[in-house]
Coordinates of N, CA and C in Angstrom, one line a residue:
M264 N -19.5 -0.3 5.8 CA -20.0 -1.3 7.2 C -19.5 -2.5 6.9
I265 N -20.1 -3.9 7.8 CA -19.6 -4.9 8.2 C -21.2 -5.7 7.1
D266 N -20.6 -6.9 6.1 CA -21.7 -7.3 5.5 C -21.5 -8.8 5.7
P267 N -21.6 -9.5 6.4 CA -22.2 -11.3 6.5 C -22.0 -12.0 5.7
K268 N -22.5 -11.3 3.9 CA -22.9 -12.2 3.1 C -21.6 -12.2 2.2
L269 N -20.7 -11.3 3.0 CA -19.2 -10.8 1.9 C -18.6 -11.9 2.0
N270 N -17.4 -12.4 0.8 CA -16.7 -13.4 1.2 C -15.3 -13.8 1.8
I271 N -15.8 -12.7 3.3 CA -14.4 -12.4 3.3 C -14.4 -12.6 5.1
G272 N -14.2 -12.9 5.5 CA -14.7 -12.8 7.2 C -15.0 -11.5 8.3
L273 N -15.8 -11.4 9.0 CA -16.2 -10.0 9.9 C -14.6 -9.7 11.0
G274 N -14.0 -10.4 11.3 CA -12.6 -9.9 11.5 C -12.0 -9.5 11.0
E275 N -11.8 -10.0 9.8 CA -11.1 -9.3 8.5 C -11.7 -8.1 7.8
Q276 N -13.3 -7.6 7.7 CA -13.9 -6.8 7.2 C -13.7 -5.7 8.3
L277 N -13.5 -6.4 9.7 CA -13.6 -5.5 10.3 C -12.1 -4.4 10.4
T278 N -10.6 -5.4 10.7 CA -9.7 -5.4 10.2 C -9.7 -3.8 9.6
D279 N -9.7 -3.7 8.2 CA -10.2 -3.1 7.2 C -10.2 -1.8 7.7
I280 N -11.9 -1.5 8.1 CA -12.2 -1.0 8.6 C -11.3 0.1 9.6
L281 N -11.3 -0.3 10.2 CA -10.6 0.1 12.0 C -9.3 0.7 11.2
R282 N -8.5 -0.1 10.4 CA -7.2 -0.1 9.7 C -7.0 1.6 8.6
M283 N -8.7 1.7 8.2 CA -8.4 2.9 7.3 C -8.5 4.1 8.4
K284 N -9.6 3.4 9.3 CA -10.1 4.7 10.4 C -8.6 5.6 10.5
I285 N -7.5 4.7 11.5 CA -6.7 5.1 11.8 C -5.0 5.6 11.4
V286 N -5.1 4.7 9.8 CA -4.4 5.6 8.8 C -4.8 7.3 8.6
G287 N -6.1 6.9 8.1 CA -6.6 8.1 7.8 C -7.5 9.6 8.9
G288 N -6.7 8.6 10.1 CA -6.8 9.9 11.4 C -8.2 10.2 11.9
G289 N -9.0 9.1 11.7 CA -10.7 9.0 11.5 C -10.6 8.4 13.8
L290 N -9.8 8.2 13.8 CA -9.5 7.5 15.5 C -7.9 8.3 16.0
E291 N -8.0 9.1 16.5 CA -6.9 9.8 16.9 C -5.6 8.8 18.2
N292 N -4.9 9.0 17.7 CA -3.5 8.7 18.7 C -3.3 8.7 20.2
G293 N -3.4 7.1 20.7 CA -4.0 7.0 22.5 C -5.6 6.8 22.6
L294 N -6.0 7.0 21.5 CA -7.8 6.6 21.6 C -7.8 5.0 22.4
K295 N -8.5 4.6 23.5 CA -8.5 3.4 23.8 C -10.0 2.9 23.3
L296 N -9.4 2.1 22.4 CA -11.1 0.9 22.1 C -11.1 -0.2 22.9
T297 N -12.6 -0.4 23.2 CA -12.6 -2.0 23.8 C -13.5 -2.9 22.8
E298 N -13.4 -4.0 23.1 CA -13.9 -5.1 22.7 C -15.3 -4.6 22.5
T299 N -15.9 -4.4 23.6 CA -17.6 -4.4 24.2 C -18.3 -3.1 23.3
A300 N -17.4 -2.0 23.3 CA -17.4 -1.0 22.6 C -17.8 -0.8 21.5
I301 N -17.2 -1.7 20.2 CA -16.3 -2.0 19.0 C -17.9 -2.9 18.5
A302 N -17.5 -3.7 19.8 CA -18.9 -4.6 19.0 C -20.5 -4.0 19.1
S303 N -20.0 -3.5 19.7 CA -21.7 -3.1 19.5 C -22.1 -1.9 18.6
E304 N -21.0 -0.9 18.2 CA -20.8 0.0 17.7 C -21.3 -0.4 16.0
Y305 N -20.4 -2.2 15.7 CA -20.4 -2.3 14.2 C -21.6 -4.0 14.9
G306 N -22.3 -3.9 15.7 CA -23.0 -5.3 15.2 C -22.8 -6.4 15.4
L307 N -21.4 -6.9 16.5 CA -20.7 -8.0 16.2 C -20.8 -8.8 17.8
S308 N -20.1 -9.6 17.1 CA -19.8 -10.4 18.6 C -18.3 -10.2 19.3
R309 N -17.6 -10.0 20.3 CA -16.6 -10.2 21.1 C -15.3 -10.6 19.7
A310 N -16.0 -12.1 19.1 CA -14.7 -12.7 18.5 C -14.1 -12.0 17.7
P311 N -14.8 -11.2 16.1 CA -14.3 -10.8 15.5 C -13.8 -9.7 15.5
V312 N -14.1 -9.0 16.6 CA -13.5 -7.9 17.1 C -12.1 -7.9 17.6
R313 N -12.2 -8.8 18.1 CA -10.8 -9.4 18.9 C -9.5 -10.0 18.2
E314 N -10.3 -10.5 16.7 CA -9.2 -10.8 15.4 C -9.1 -9.1 15.0
A315 N -9.4 -8.4 15.2 CA -9.5 -7.7 14.7 C -7.9 -7.0 15.2
F316 N -8.4 -6.7 16.1 CA -7.3 -6.2 17.2 C -5.9 -6.7 17.0
R317 N -6.2 -8.4 17.2 CA -5.0 -8.8 16.7 C -3.9 -8.5 15.6
N318 N -4.9 -8.5 14.9 CA -4.2 -8.1 13.4 C -3.7 -6.9 13.3
L319 N -4.1 -5.9 13.6 CA -3.5 -4.5 13.6 C -3.0 -4.3 14.8
E320 N -2.8 -4.9 16.4 CA -1.3 -4.5 16.9 C 0.0 -5.1 15.8
Y321 N -0.5 -6.5 15.0 CA 0.6 -7.1 14.6 C 1.3 -6.0 13.4
E322 N 0.8 -4.6 12.9 CA 0.8 -4.3 11.8 C 1.4 -2.5 12.7
G323 N 0.9 -2.8 14.0 CA 1.6 -1.4 14.6 C 0.5 -0.6 14.9
L324 N -0.3 -1.2 14.8 CA -1.6 0.0 14.4 C -2.6 0.3 15.7
L325 N -2.1 -0.6 16.8 CA -2.6 -1.2 18.0 C -2.0 -1.5 19.0
D326 N -1.9 -1.1 20.1 CA -1.1 -1.3 21.2 C -2.5 -2.0 22.2
I327 N -2.2 -3.6 22.5 CA -3.0 -3.9 23.3 C -2.9 -4.3 24.9
T328 N -3.3 -3.8 26.1 CA -3.7 -3.7 27.1 C -4.7 -4.6 27.6
K329 N -4.3 -4.7 29.0 CA -5.3 -5.1 29.5 C -6.9 -4.3 30.2
Q330 N -6.3 -3.0 29.8 CA -7.6 -2.0 29.7 C -8.3 -1.8 28.4
G331 N -7.6 -2.4 27.2 CA -7.9 -2.5 26.0 C -7.1 -2.2 24.9
A332 N -7.3 -2.3 24.0 CA -6.7 -1.5 22.7 C -5.9 -0.3 22.8
V333 N -5.3 0.7 22.7 CA -4.7 1.8 22.3 C -4.4 2.0 21.1
V334 N -4.6 3.3 20.4 CA -4.6 3.4 19.2 C -3.2 3.7 19.2
K335 N -2.1 3.9 17.8 CA -0.8 4.2 17.5 C -0.6 4.6 15.9
V336 N -1.5 5.8 16.2 CA -1.6 6.3 14.3 C 0.1 6.7 14.3
L337 N 0.5 6.1 13.2 CA 1.8 6.1 12.5 C 2.5 7.9 12.9
T338 N 3.8 7.2 13.2 CA 4.6 8.5 12.3 C 5.3 8.8 11.6
E339 N 6.0 10.4 11.2 CA 6.7 10.3 10.1 C 7.9 9.6 9.7
K340 N 8.4 8.8 11.2 CA 9.4 8.1 11.3 C 9.2 6.9 10.5
E341 N 8.3 6.4 11.1 CA 7.7 5.0 11.0 C 6.9 4.7 9.4
V342 N 6.9 5.5 8.9 CA 6.2 5.5 7.3 C 7.6 5.8 6.6
N343 N 8.6 6.6 7.1 CA 9.4 6.3 6.3 C 10.1 5.1 6.3
E344 N 10.1 4.7 7.7 CA 10.7 3.1 7.6 C 9.7 2.1 6.8
F345 N 8.5 2.2 7.1 CA 7.7 1.2 6.0 C 7.8 1.5 4.8
Y346 N 8.0 3.0 4.1 CA 8.1 2.5 2.8 C 9.9 2.1 2.6
N347 N 10.9 2.3 3.2 CA 12.3 1.7 2.9 C 11.9 0.2 2.7
V348 N 10.9 -0.2 3.7 CA 10.7 -2.0 3.2 C 10.0 -2.1 2.4
R349 N 9.6 -1.3 1.8 CA 8.4 -1.2 0.3 C 9.7 -1.2 -1.0
Y350 N 10.5 -0.2 -0.8 CA 11.5 -0.4 -1.7 C 12.4 -1.4 -2.0
M351 N 12.8 -1.5 -0.8 CA 14.0 -2.8 -0.9 C 12.9 -4.1 -1.6
L352 N 11.6 -4.5 -1.0 CA 10.5 -5.5 -1.6 C 10.1 -5.2 -2.9
E353 N 10.2 -4.1 -3.5 CA 9.8 -4.1 -4.8 C 11.1 -4.1 -5.6
S354 N 11.7 -3.4 -5.3 CA 13.2 -4.0 -6.3 C 13.5 -5.1 -6.3
F355 N 13.6 -5.9 -5.9 CA 13.7 -7.9 -5.3 C 12.7 -7.9 -6.2
A356 N 10.9 -7.5 -6.8 CA 10.5 -8.3 -7.2 C 10.8 -7.5 -8.9
L357 N 10.9 -6.6 -9.2 CA 10.9 -5.9 -10.2 C 11.9 -6.3 -11.7
S358 N 13.0 -7.1 -10.3 CA 14.4 -6.9 -11.2 C 14.8 -8.9 -11.1
H359 N 13.6 -9.5 -10.6 CA 13.1 -11.0 -10.7 C 12.3 -11.2 -11.8
I360 N 11.8 -10.4 -12.1 CA 10.6 -10.6 -13.2 C 10.8 -12.0 -14.2
P361 N 10.3 -13.2 -14.3 CA 11.0 -14.2 -15.1 C 10.6 -14.1 -16.5
P362 N 12.0 -14.4 -17.8 CA 11.7 -13.7 -18.5 C 10.2 -14.2 -19.7
E363 N 9.9 -14.9 -18.8 CA 8.4 -15.6 -19.3 C 7.7 -14.6 -19.3
A364 N 7.3 -14.2 -17.7 CA 6.1 -13.3 -17.7 C 6.8 -11.6 -18.0
R365 N 7.7 -11.5 -18.8 CA 8.1 -10.1 -18.7 C 7.4 -9.1 -19.8
D366 N 6.8 -9.8 -20.8 CA 5.9 -9.2 -21.6 C 4.8 -8.8 -21.0
H367 N 3.8 -10.1 -20.3 CA 3.1 -10.2 -20.0 C 2.3 -9.1 -18.5
I368 N 3.4 -8.9 -17.5 CA 4.0 -8.3 -16.7 C 3.6 -6.8 -17.6
I369 N 4.8 -6.4 -18.4 CA 4.6 -4.9 -19.0 C 3.0 -4.1 -19.8
R370 N 3.0 -5.4 -20.7 CA 1.1 -5.0 -21.4 C 0.3 -5.1 -19.6
F371 N 0.5 -5.1 -18.7 CA -0.6 -5.0 -17.8 C -0.1 -3.7 -16.9
L372 N 1.0 -3.4 -16.5 CA 1.3 -2.3 -16.2 C 1.5 -1.3 -16.3
E373 N 1.5 -1.0 -18.4 CA 1.1 0.0 -19.2 C 0.0 0.3 -19.1
T374 N -1.0 -0.5 -19.1 CA -2.5 -0.3 -19.1 C -2.7 0.3 -17.1
S375 N -2.0 -0.4 -16.3 CA -2.3 0.5 -15.1 C -1.8 2.0 -14.9
V376 N -0.6 2.6 -15.5 CA -0.8 3.9 -15.5 C -1.6 4.3 -16.8
D377 N -2.1 3.7 -17.9 CA -2.6 4.7 -18.7 C -4.4 5.0 -17.8
R378 N -4.6 3.9 -17.2 CA -6.0 4.1 -16.1 C -5.6 4.6 -15.2
M379 N -4.2 5.3 -14.5 CA -4.3 6.1 -13.6 C -4.2 7.3 -14.2
E380 N -3.5 7.3 -15.6 CA -3.9 9.5 -16.3 C -5.4 9.0 -16.7
L381 N -6.2 8.0 -16.3 CA -7.4 8.9 -17.5 C -8.0 9.2 -15.5
A382 N -7.5 8.7 -14.6 CA -8.5 8.3 -13.5 C -7.8 10.2 -13.0
L383 N -7.0 10.3 -13.1 CA -6.5 11.8 -12.9 C -7.4 12.7 -13.9
S384 N -7.3 12.9 -14.9 CA -8.3 13.6 -15.6 C -10.0 13.6 -15.0
H385 N -10.6 12.7 -14.7 CA -11.2 12.5 -14.3 C -11.4 12.7 -12.8
K386 N -10.4 13.3 -11.8 CA -10.5 13.4 -10.7 C -10.8 12.1 -10.0
D387 N -10.7 11.3 -9.8 CA -11.1 9.8 -9.6 C -10.2 9.5 -8.9
A388 N -10.1 9.9 -7.4 CA -8.6 9.2 -6.5 C -8.9 8.0 -5.9
D389 N -9.9 7.7 -5.9 CA -10.0 6.2 -5.5 C -9.7 5.5 -6.9
E390 N -10.3 5.4 -7.9 CA -9.5 5.0 -9.4 C -7.9 5.1 -9.3
F391 N -7.5 5.9 -9.2 CA -6.1 6.5 -9.8 C -5.4 5.4 -8.4
A392 N -6.0 5.4 -6.7 CA -5.1 4.5 -5.8 C -5.1 2.8 -6.3
A393 N -6.4 2.9 -7.0 CA -6.5 1.2 -7.4 C -5.8 0.9 -8.1
Q394 N -5.4 1.8 -9.3 CA -4.3 1.3 -10.1 C -2.4 1.5 -10.0
D395 N -2.7 2.4 -9.0 CA -1.2 2.6 -8.3 C -0.9 1.2 -7.4
I396 N -2.1 0.7 -6.7 CA -1.8 -0.5 -5.6 C -1.5 -1.2 -7.0
A397 N -2.6 -1.8 -8.5 CA -2.2 -3.0 -8.7 C -1.0 -2.8 -9.6
F398 N 0.0 -1.9 -9.9 CA 0.9 -1.7 -10.7 C 2.0 -2.0 -9.7
H399 N 2.1 -1.6 -8.2 CA 3.0 -2.3 -7.6 C 3.0 -3.3 -6.7
T400 N 1.9 -4.2 -6.9 CA 1.4 -5.4 -6.3 C 2.0 -6.4 -7.6
K401 N 1.9 -5.9 -9.0 CA 1.6 -7.2 -9.7 C 2.6 -8.0 -9.8
P402 N 3.8 -7.3 -9.5 CA 5.2 -7.6 -9.9 C 5.3 -9.5 -9.0
F403 N 5.1 -9.1 -7.7 CA 5.2 -10.4 -6.7 C 4.1 -11.7 -7.2
E404 N 3.6 -11.1 -8.2 CA 2.7 -12.3 -8.4 C 3.1 -13.4 -9.2
V405 N 4.3 -12.7 -9.9 CA 4.7 -13.9 -10.8 C 6.5 -13.9 -10.5
I406 N 7.1 -13.6 -9.3 CA 8.0 -14.1 -8.8 C 8.1 -14.9 -8.3
D407 N 9.4 -15.7 -8.5 CA 9.6 -17.1 -8.0 C 10.4 -17.1 -6.8
H408 N 9.7 -16.5 -5.8 CA 10.4 -16.6 -4.0 C 9.3 -16.3 -2.6
K409 N 9.1 -17.5 -2.2 CA 8.4 -18.2 -1.1 C 8.0 -17.0 -0.5
F410 N 9.3 -16.3 0.2 CA 9.9 -15.5 1.6 C 9.9 -14.1 1.1
I411 N 9.9 -13.8 0.1 CA 9.6 -12.6 -0.8 C 8.3 -12.5 -0.5
K412 N 7.4 -13.2 -1.2 CA 6.0 -13.0 -1.3 C 4.9 -13.2 -0.1
L413 N 6.0 -13.6 1.0 CA 5.1 -13.5 2.0 C 5.5 -12.4 3.0
F414 N 6.8 -11.4 3.0 CA 7.2 -10.4 3.4 C 5.7 -9.4 2.7
W415 N 5.8 -9.4 1.4 CA 4.8 -8.6 0.5 C 3.5 -8.8 1.4
A416 N 2.8 -9.7 1.4 CA 1.8 -10.0 1.9 C 1.7 -9.8 3.3
N417 N 2.2 -9.6 3.8 CA 2.5 -9.0 5.7 C 2.2 -7.5 5.6
I418 N 2.8 -6.7 4.2 CA 2.4 -5.2 4.3 C 1.6 -4.9 3.5
D419 N 1.1 -5.9 2.5 CA -0.1 -5.7 1.7 C -1.0 -4.5 2.0
K420 N -1.7 -4.7 3.0 CA -3.0 -4.3 3.5 C -2.6 -2.7 3.8
L421 N -1.8 -3.0 4.9 CA -1.1 -1.4 5.3 C -0.8 -0.8 4.3
C422 N -0.3 -0.8 3.3 CA 0.0 -0.4 2.3 C -0.8 0.1 1.5
R423 N -1.7 -0.6 1.2 CA -2.8 -0.3 0.4 C -3.5 1.1 0.8
A424 N -4.2 1.4 2.7 CA -4.1 2.1 3.2 C -3.4 3.4 3.1
I425 N -2.4 3.1 3.2 CA -1.7 4.3 3.3 C -1.4 5.0 1.8
L426 N -1.6 4.2 1.0 CA -1.9 4.6 -0.5 C -3.1 5.6 -0.6
I427 N -4.3 5.3 -0.3 CA -5.7 5.5 -0.6 C -5.7 6.6 -0.1
V428 N -5.8 6.6 1.2 CA -5.0 7.9 1.9 C -4.6 9.1 1.9
G429 N -3.1 8.5 1.5 CA -2.8 9.5 0.9 C -3.0 10.2 -0.4
T430 N -3.3 9.6 -1.7 CA -3.9 9.3 -2.6 C -5.2 10.5 -2.5
R431 N -6.0 10.5 -1.8 CA -7.4 10.9 -1.2 C -6.9 12.0 -0.9
R432 N -6.2 12.6 -0.3 CA -5.8 13.4 0.4 C -4.6 15.2 -0.5
Q433 N -4.1 14.2 -1.2 CA -3.5 14.8 -2.4 C -4.7 15.1 -3.5
F434 N -5.3 14.6 -4.0 CA -6.3 15.1 -4.6 C -7.4 15.9 -4.0
G435 N -7.9 16.3 -2.6 CA -8.3 16.7 -1.9 C -7.5 18.2 -2.3
K436 N -6.5 18.0 -2.1 CA -5.9 19.4 -2.0 C -5.3 20.0 -2.8
G437 N -5.8 19.6 -4.4 CA -5.7 19.6 -6.0 C -4.3 19.5 -6.5
E438 N -3.6 18.5 -5.7 CA -2.0 18.2 -6.4 C -2.1 17.4 -7.4
F439 N -3.1 18.1 -8.4 CA -3.0 17.6 -9.9 C -1.6 17.1 -10.5
E440 N -0.8 18.6 -10.5 CA 0.6 19.0 -11.3 C 1.4 17.5 -10.6
Y441 N 1.6 17.5 -9.3 CA 2.2 16.6 -8.6 C 2.0 15.1 -8.8
K442 N 0.9 14.7 -9.1 CA 0.2 13.7 -9.6 C 0.7 13.1 -10.7
R443 N 0.3 14.3 -11.8 CA 1.0 13.7 -13.3 C 2.2 13.3 -13.3
Q444 N 3.0 14.2 -12.3 CA 4.1 13.6 -12.2 C 4.9 12.1 -11.3
V445 N 3.7 11.8 -10.8 CA 4.1 10.4 -10.7 C 3.4 9.3 -11.5
V446 N 1.9 9.8 -12.1 CA 2.5 9.1 -13.5 C 3.8 8.9 -14.3
D447 N 4.0 9.9 -14.6 CA 5.3 10.0 -15.4 C 6.8 9.0 -14.9
K448 N 6.9 9.5 -13.6 CA 7.5 8.4 -12.6 C 6.9 6.9 -12.8
H449 N 6.2 6.4 -12.7 CA 5.7 5.6 -13.1 C 5.7 4.6 -14.3
R450 N 5.7 5.8 -15.7 CA 5.8 5.2 -16.6 C 7.5 5.1 -17.1
Q451 N 8.3 5.3 -16.6 CA 9.5 5.7 -16.6 C 10.2 4.0 -15.8
I452 N 9.4 3.6 -14.9 CA 9.7 1.9 -14.4 C 9.3 1.2 -15.8
V453 N 8.0 1.4 -16.4 CA 7.9 0.6 -17.6 C 9.0 0.8 -18.8
A454 N 9.3 2.1 -18.7 CA 10.7 2.1 -19.9 C 11.4 0.9 -20.0
A455 N 12.0 1.3 -18.4 CA 13.1 0.7 -17.9 C 13.2 -0.7 -18.0
L456 N 12.0 -1.2 -17.5 CA 11.4 -2.6 -17.7 C 11.5 -3.6 -19.5
K457 N 11.2 -2.7 -20.2 CA 11.4 -2.7 -21.7 C 13.1 -2.8 -22.1
V458 N 13.5 -2.2 -21.3 CA 15.1 -2.1 -21.7 C 15.4 -3.7 -21.0
G459 N 15.4 -3.9 -20.1 CA 15.6 -5.3 -19.3 C 16.8 -5.2 -18.2
G460 N 17.6 -4.7 -18.2 CA 18.3 -3.9 -17.6 C 18.4 -3.9 -15.5
S461 N 17.9 -4.6 -14.6 CA 18.3 -4.5 -13.8 C 18.9 -3.6 -13.4
E462 N 19.6 -2.7 -13.5 CA 20.5 -1.7 -13.1 C 19.6 -0.2 -13.6
E463 N 19.1 0.1 -14.8 CA 17.8 0.9 -15.1 C 16.7 0.7 -14.4
I464 N 16.4 -0.9 -14.5 CA 15.1 -1.1 -13.8 C 14.9 -0.3 -12.1
L465 N 15.9 -0.8 -11.3 CA 15.7 -0.1 -10.1 C 16.5 1.4 -9.6
A466 N 17.2 1.7 -10.8 CA 17.4 3.5 -11.1 C 16.4 4.0 -11.1
A467 N 14.9 3.5 -12.0 CA 13.7 3.6 -12.2 C 12.7 3.8 -10.5
L468 N 12.4 3.3 -10.7 CA 11.9 2.7 -8.9 C 12.6 3.4 -7.8
R469 N 14.2 4.2 -7.7 CA 14.6 5.2 -6.8 C 14.2 6.6 -7.2
N470 N 14.3 6.5 -8.7 CA 13.6 8.0 -8.6 C 12.3 8.0 -8.6
H471 N 11.1 7.1 -8.4 CA 10.3 7.3 -8.3 C 9.7 7.6 -6.3
F472 N 11.1 6.8 -5.8 CA 10.5 6.9 -4.6 C 10.9 8.2 -3.9
H473 N 11.8 8.5 -4.4 CA 12.5 9.9 -4.6 C 11.9 11.1 -4.3
Y474 N 11.1 10.8 -5.7 CA 10.1 11.8 -6.2 C 9.6 11.9 -4.7
N475 N 8.4 11.0 -4.1 CA 7.6 10.9 -3.7 C 8.3 11.2 -2.1
S476 N 9.5 11.4 -1.8 CA 9.9 11.4 -0.8 C 9.9 10.7 0.3
W477 N 9.7 9.0 -0.3 CA 9.4 8.4 0.5 C 10.9 7.5 1.6
I478 N 12.0 8.1 0.2 CA 13.0 7.4 1.3 C 14.6 8.3 0.8
D479 N 15.1 8.3 1.8 CA 16.1 9.4 2.4 C 16.9 8.7 1.1
K480 N 17.5 10.0 0.1 CA 18.5 9.6 -0.9 C 19.7 8.7 -0.5
K481 N 20.4 9.4 0.7 CA 21.5 9.3 1.2 C 21.5 7.6 2.3
E482 N 20.3 6.8 1.8 CA 20.0 5.7 2.6 C 20.2 4.8 1.2
F483 N 19.5 4.7 0.4 CA 19.2 3.8 -0.8 C 19.9 4.7 -2.3

């Protein structure tokens, strides 16, 4: 719920809540949302609601009309396109880690994978997702490229929502062997980073994305 005491704006908090509801299927495609109704539901003024609507329109999750905001659930094609962009950005980040940051990044990623494995043993979907997100986000912190970082920042929160929802669903279905293979794919990426060659790194990342059916092998 909305907490005014948090060090994050009300509009941003509401954006996070509505994003998770849309990605998670809690708000159906085509549903019309009004500023008045959402403001009343969450005990807010209309200003943070308006901000949240604009943020979600930018992410492609709402279509704002004169009558209100219409929910746009991502199609399978759009999700695949989203992961195409993710793959391209992550490929750049992983292959452009500065030499002086490589050892630190490798240690961080190894720890994240260990924690993913521990979360899997405890069947903790949210912790697994948190470590998965940390693994894929960390390289962007050290690369020296303003616009790659900017592009990643623009999709980061939607990426988190999609990954959290997907992980919860997979854990809920008992797809634990599948998630063990996901852990292994992450370890292969770390192993490739230790070798240090960009060709090995990109091959490991492609293998990870292909295994998850996120990108078409014919395209990448």
